[in-house]
mmCIF file with all atom_site columns, C-alpha atoms in Angstrom:
data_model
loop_
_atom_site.group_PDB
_atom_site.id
_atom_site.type_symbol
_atom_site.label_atom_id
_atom_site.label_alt_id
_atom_site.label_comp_id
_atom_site.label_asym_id
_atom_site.label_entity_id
_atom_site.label_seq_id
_atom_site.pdbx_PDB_ins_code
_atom_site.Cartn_x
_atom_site.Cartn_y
_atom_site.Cartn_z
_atom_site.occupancy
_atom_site.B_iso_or_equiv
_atom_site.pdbx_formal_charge
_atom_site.auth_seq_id
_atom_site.auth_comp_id
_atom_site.auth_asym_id
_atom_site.auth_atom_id
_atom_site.pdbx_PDB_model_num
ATOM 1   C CA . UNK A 1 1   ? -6.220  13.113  -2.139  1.00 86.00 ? 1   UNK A CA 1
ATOM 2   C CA . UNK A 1 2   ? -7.906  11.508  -5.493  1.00 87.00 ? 2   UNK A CA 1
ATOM 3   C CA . UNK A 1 3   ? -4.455  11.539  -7.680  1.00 90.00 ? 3   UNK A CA 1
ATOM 4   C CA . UNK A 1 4   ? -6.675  10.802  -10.907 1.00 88.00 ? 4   UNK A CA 1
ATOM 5   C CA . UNK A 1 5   ? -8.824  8.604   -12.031 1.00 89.00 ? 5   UNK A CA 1
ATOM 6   C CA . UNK A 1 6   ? -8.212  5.465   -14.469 1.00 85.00 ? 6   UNK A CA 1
ATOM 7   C CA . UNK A 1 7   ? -11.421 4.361   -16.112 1.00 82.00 ? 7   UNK A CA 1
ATOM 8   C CA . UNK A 1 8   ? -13.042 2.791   -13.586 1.00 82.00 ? 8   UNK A CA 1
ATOM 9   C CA . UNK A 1 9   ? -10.029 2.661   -11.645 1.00 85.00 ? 9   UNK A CA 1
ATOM 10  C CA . UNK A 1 10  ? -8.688  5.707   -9.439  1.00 87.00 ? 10  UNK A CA 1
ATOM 11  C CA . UNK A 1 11  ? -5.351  6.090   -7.585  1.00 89.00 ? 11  UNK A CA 1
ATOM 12  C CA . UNK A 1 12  ? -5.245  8.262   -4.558  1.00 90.00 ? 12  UNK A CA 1
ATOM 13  C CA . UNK A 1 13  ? -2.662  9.448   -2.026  1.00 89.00 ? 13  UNK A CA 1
ATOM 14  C CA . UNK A 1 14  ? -2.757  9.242   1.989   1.00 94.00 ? 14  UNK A CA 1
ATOM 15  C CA . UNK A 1 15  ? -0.269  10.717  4.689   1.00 92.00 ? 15  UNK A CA 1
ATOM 16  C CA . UNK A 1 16  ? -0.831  7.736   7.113   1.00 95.00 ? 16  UNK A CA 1
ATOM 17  C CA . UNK A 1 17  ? -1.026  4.017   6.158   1.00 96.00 ? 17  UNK A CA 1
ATOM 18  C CA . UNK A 1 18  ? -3.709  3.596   8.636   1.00 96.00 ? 18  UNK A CA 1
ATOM 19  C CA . UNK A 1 19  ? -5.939  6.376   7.046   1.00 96.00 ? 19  UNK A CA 1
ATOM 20  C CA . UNK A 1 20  ? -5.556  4.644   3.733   1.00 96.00 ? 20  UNK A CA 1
ATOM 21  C CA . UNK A 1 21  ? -6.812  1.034   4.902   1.00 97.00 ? 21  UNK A CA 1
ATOM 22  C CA . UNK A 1 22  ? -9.719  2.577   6.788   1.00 96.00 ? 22  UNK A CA 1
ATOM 23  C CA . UNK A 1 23  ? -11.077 4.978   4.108   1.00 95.00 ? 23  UNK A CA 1
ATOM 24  C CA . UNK A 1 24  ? -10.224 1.620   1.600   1.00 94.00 ? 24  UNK A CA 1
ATOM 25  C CA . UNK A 1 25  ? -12.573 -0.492  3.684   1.00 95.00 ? 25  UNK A CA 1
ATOM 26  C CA . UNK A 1 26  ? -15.234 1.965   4.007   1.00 94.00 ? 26  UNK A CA 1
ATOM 27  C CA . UNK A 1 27  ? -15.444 2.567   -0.003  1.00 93.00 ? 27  UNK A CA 1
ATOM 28  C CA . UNK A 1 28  ? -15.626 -1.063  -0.076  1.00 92.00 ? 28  UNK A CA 1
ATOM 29  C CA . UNK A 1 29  ? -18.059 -0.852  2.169   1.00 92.00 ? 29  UNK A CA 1
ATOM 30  C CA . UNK A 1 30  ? -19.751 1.501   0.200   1.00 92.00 ? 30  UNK A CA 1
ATOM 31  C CA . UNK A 1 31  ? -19.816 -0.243  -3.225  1.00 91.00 ? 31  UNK A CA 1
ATOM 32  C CA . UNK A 1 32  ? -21.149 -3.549  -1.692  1.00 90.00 ? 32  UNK A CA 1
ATOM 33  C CA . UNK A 1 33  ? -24.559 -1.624  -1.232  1.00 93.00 ? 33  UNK A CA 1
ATOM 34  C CA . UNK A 1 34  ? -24.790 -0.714  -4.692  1.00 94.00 ? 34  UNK A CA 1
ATOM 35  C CA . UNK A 1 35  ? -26.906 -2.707  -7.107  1.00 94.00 ? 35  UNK A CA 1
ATOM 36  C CA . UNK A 1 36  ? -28.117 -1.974  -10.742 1.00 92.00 ? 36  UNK A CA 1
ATOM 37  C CA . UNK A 1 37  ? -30.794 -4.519  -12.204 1.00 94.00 ? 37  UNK A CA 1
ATOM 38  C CA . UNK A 1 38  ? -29.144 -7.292  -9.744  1.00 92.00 ? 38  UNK A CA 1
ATOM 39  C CA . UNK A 1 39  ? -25.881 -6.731  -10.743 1.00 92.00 ? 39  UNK A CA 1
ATOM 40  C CA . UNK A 1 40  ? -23.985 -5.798  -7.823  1.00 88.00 ? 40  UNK A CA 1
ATOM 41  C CA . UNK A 1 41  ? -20.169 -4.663  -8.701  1.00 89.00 ? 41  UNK A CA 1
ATOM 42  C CA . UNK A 1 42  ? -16.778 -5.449  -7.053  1.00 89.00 ? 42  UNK A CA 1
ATOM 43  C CA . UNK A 1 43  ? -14.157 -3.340  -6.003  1.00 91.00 ? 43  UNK A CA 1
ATOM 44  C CA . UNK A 1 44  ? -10.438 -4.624  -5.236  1.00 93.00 ? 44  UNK A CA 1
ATOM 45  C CA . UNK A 1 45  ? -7.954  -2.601  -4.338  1.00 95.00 ? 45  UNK A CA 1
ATOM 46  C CA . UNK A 1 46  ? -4.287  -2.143  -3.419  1.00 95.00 ? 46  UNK A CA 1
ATOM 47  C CA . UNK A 1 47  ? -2.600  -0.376  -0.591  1.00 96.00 ? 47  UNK A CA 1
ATOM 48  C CA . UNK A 1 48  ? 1.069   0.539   -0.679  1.00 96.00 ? 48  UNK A CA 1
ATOM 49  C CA . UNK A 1 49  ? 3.477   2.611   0.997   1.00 95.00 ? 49  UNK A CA 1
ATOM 50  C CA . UNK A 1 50  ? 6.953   4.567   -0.303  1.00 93.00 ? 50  UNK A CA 1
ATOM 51  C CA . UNK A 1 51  ? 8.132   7.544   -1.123  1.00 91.00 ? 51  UNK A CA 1
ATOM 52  C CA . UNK A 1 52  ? 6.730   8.663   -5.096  1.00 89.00 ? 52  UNK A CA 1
ATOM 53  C CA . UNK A 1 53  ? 7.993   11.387  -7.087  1.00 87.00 ? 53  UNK A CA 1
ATOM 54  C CA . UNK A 1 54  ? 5.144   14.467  -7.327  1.00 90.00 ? 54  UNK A CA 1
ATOM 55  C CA . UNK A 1 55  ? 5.569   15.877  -10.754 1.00 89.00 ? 55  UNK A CA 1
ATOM 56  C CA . UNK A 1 56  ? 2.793   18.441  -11.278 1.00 89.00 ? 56  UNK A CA 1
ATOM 57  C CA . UNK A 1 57  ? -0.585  16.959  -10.428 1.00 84.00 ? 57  UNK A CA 1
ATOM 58  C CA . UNK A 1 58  ? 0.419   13.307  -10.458 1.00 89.00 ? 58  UNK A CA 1
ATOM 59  C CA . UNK A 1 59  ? 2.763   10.894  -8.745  1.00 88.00 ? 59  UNK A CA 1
ATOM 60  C CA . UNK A 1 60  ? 5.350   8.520   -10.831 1.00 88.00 ? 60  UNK A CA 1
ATOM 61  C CA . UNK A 1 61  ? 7.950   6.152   -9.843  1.00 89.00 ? 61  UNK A CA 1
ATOM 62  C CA . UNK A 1 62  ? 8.512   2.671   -8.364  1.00 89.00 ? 62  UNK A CA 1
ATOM 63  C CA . UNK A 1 63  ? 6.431   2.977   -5.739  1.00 92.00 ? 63  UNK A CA 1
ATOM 64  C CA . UNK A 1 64  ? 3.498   3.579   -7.968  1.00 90.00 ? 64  UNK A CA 1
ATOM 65  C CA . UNK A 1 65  ? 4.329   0.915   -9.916  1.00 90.00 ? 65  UNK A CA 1
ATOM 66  C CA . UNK A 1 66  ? 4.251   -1.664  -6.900  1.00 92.00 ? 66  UNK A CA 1
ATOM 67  C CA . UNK A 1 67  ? 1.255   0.022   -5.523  1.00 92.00 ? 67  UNK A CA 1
ATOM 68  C CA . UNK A 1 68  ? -0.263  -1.080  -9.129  1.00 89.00 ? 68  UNK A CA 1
ATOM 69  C CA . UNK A 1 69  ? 1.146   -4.744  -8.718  1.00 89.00 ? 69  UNK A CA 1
ATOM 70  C CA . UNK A 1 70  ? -0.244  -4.786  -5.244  1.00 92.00 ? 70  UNK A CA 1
ATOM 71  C CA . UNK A 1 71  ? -3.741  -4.067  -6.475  1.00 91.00 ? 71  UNK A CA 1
ATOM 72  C CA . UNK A 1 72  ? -3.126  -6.487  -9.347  1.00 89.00 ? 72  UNK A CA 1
ATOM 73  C CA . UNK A 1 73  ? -2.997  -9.661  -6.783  1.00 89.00 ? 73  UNK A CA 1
ATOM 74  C CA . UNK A 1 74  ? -6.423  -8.493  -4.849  1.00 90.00 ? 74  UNK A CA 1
ATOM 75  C CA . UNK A 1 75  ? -9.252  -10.541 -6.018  1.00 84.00 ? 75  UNK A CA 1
ATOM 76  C CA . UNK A 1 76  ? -12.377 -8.954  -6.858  1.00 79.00 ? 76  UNK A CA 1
ATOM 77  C CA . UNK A 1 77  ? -13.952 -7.846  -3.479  1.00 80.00 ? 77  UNK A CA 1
ATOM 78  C CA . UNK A 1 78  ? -10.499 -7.958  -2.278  1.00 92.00 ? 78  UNK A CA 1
ATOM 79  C CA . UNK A 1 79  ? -7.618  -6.085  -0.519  1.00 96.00 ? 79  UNK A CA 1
ATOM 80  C CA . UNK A 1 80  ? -4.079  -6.291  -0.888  1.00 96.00 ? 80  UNK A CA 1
ATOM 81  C CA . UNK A 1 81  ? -1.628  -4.213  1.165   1.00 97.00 ? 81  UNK A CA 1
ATOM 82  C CA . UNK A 1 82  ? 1.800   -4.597  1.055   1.00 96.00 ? 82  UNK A CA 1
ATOM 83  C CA . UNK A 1 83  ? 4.836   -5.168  3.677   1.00 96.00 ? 83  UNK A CA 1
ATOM 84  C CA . UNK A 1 84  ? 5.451   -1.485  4.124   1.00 96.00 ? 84  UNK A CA 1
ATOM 85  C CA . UNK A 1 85  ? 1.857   -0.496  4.357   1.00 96.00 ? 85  UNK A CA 1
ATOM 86  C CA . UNK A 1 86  ? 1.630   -3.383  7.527   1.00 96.00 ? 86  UNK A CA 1
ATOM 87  C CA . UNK A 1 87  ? 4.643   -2.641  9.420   1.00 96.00 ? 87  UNK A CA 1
ATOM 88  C CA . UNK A 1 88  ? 3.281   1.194   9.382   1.00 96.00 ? 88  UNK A CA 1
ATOM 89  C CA . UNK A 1 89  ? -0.073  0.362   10.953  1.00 96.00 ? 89  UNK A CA 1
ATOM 90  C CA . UNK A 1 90  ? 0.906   0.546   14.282  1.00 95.00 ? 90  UNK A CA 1
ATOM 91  C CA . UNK A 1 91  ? -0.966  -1.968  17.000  1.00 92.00 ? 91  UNK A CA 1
ATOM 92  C CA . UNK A 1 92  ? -3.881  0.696   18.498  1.00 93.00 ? 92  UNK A CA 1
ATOM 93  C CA . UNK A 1 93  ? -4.416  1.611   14.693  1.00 95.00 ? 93  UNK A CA 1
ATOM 94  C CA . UNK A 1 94  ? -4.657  -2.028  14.083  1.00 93.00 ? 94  UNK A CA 1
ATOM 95  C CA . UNK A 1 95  ? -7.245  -2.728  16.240  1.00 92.00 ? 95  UNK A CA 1
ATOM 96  C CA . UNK A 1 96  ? -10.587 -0.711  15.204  1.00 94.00 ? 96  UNK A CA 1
ATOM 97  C CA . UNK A 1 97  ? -9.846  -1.700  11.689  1.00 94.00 ? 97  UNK A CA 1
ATOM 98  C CA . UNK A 1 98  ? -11.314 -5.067  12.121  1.00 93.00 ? 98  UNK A CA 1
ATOM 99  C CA . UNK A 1 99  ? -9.342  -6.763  10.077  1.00 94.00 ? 99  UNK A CA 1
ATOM 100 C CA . UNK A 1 100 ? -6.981  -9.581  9.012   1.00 93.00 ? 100 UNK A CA 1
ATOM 101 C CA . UNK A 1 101 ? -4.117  -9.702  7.499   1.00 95.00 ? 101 UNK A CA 1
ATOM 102 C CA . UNK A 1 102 ? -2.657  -13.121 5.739   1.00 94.00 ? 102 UNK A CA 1
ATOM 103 C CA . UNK A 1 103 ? 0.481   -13.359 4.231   1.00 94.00 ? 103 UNK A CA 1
ATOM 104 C CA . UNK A 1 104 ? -0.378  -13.685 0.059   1.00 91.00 ? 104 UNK A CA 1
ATOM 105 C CA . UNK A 1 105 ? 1.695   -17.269 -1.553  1.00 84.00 ? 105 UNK A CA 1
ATOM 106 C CA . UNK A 1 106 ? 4.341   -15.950 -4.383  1.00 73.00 ? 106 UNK A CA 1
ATOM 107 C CA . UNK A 1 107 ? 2.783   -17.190 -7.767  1.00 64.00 ? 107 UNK A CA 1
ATOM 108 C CA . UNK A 1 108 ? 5.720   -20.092 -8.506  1.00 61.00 ? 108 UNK A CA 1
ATOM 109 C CA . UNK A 1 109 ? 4.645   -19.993 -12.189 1.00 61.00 ? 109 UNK A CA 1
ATOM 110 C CA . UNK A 1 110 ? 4.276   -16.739 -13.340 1.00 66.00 ? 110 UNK A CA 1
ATOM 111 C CA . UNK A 1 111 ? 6.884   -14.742 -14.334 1.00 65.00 ? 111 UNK A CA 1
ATOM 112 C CA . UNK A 1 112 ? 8.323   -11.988 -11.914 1.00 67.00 ? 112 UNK A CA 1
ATOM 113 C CA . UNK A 1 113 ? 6.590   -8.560  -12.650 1.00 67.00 ? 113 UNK A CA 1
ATOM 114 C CA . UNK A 1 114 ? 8.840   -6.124  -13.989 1.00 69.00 ? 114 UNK A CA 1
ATOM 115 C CA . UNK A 1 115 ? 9.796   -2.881  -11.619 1.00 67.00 ? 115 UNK A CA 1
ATOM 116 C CA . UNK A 1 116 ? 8.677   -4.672  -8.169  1.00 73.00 ? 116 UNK A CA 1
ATOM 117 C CA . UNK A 1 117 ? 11.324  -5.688  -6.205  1.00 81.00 ? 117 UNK A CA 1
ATOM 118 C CA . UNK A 1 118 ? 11.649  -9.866  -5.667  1.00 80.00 ? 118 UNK A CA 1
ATOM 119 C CA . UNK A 1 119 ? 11.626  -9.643  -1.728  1.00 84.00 ? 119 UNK A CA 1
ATOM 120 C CA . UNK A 1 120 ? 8.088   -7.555  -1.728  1.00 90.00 ? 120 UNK A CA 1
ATOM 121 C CA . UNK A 1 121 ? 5.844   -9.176  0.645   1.00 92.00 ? 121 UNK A CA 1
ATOM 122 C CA . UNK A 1 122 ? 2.039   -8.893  0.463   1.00 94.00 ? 122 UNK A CA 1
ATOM 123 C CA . UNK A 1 123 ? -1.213  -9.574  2.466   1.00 95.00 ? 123 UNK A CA 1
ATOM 124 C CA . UNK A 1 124 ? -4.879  -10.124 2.327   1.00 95.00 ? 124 UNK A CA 1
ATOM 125 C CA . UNK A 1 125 ? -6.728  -8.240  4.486   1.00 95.00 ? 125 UNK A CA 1
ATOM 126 C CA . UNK A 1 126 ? -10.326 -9.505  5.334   1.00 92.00 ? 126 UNK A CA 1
ATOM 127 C CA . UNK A 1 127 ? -12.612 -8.273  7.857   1.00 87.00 ? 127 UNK A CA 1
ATOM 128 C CA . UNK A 1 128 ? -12.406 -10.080 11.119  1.00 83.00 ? 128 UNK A CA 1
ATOM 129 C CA . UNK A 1 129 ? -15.352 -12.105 12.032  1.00 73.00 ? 129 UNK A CA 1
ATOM 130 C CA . UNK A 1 130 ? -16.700 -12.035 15.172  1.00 67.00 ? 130 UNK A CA 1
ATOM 131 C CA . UNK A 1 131 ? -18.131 -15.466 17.118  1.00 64.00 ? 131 UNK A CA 1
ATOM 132 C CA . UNK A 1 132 ? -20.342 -14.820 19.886  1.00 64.00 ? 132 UNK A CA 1
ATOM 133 C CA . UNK A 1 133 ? -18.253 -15.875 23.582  1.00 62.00 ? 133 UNK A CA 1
ATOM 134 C CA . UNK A 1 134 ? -14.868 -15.985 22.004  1.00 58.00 ? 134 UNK A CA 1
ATOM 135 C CA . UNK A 1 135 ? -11.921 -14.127 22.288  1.00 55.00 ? 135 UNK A CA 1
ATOM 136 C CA . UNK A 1 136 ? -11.455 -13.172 18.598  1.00 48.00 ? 136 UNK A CA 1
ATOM 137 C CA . UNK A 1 137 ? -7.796  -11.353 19.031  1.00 47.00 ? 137 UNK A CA 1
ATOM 138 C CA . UNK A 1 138 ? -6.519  -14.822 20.164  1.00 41.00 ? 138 UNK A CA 1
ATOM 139 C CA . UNK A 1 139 ? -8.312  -17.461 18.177  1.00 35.00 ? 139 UNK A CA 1
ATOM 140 C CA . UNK A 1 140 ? -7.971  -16.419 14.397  1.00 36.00 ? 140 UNK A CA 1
ATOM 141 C CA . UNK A 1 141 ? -4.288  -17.475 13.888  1.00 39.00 ? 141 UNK A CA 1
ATOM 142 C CA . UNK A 1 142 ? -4.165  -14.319 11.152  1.00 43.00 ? 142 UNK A CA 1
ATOM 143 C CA . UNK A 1 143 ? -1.567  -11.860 11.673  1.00 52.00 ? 143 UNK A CA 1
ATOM 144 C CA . UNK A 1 144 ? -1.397  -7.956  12.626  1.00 57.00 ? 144 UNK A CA 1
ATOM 145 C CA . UNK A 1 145 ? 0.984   -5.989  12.553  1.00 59.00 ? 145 UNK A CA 1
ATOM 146 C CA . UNK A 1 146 ? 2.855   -6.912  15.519  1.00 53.00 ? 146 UNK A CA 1
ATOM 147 C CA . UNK A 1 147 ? 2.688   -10.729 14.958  1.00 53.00 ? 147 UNK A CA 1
ATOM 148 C CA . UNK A 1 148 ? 5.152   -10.684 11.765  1.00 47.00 ? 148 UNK A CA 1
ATOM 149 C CA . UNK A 1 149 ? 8.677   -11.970 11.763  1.00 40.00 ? 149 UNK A CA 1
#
């Protein structure tokens, strides 16, 4: 459910975790075919998951907020989901996703972001890549969602 839109920025709702990674990756997907005059733009997005407050037609609280903060560390082309969004993707969700997930390094010199908790954990997901004869679930050393401590 498209929440509202934010310039060129939108924020959306999901009931499952899962649901929100997959239809994530395929509008990625999506805007990496567009191109105007050889520009080709970048999307990077945040996924997180909690329990905001529905007033009306929008959603507010701290869960927003870090859902904001979450997008704020994905690099252009890029996808950050948080701690709770990964623990909720169970391991046959995991799977056809195709993805990666890498824990994201805490930023030593920037200042801690106000209304997102100090503990929150956050990873880079990036499509798996496939070589030819190998065993891919076994030889990437990235983490799913059963693999964290």
């Amino acid at each position: 459910h498209i929440v509202k839109r934010m310039g060129d920025g939108m924020m959306a709702t999901f009931g499952e975790p899962a649901t929100a990674v997959r239809a994530t990756l395929a509008a990625m997907e999506a805007v990496d075919t567009v191109e105007v005059e050889g520009y080709t733009p970048r999307m990077r997005a945040g996924v997180h998951t909690g329990r905001p407050q529905r007033i009306g037609g929008d959603w507010l609280g701290v869960d927003v907020n870090i859902a904001a903060r979450v997008m704020d560390r994905a690099a252009h082309g890029g996808l950050i989901v948080s701690q709770a969004t990964l623990g909720r993707i169970t391991p046959d969700q995991w799977e056809p996703l195709g993805v990666t997930a890498e824990k994201v390094r805490r930023q030593v010199f920037t200042p801690r972001q106000s209304g997102v908790p100090a503990d929150l954990i956050m990873y880079r997901l990036s499509r798996r890549v496939e070589i030819p004869g190998e065993n891919v679930a076994g030889s990437t050393g990235s983490e799913g969602p059963g693999d964290r401590a």
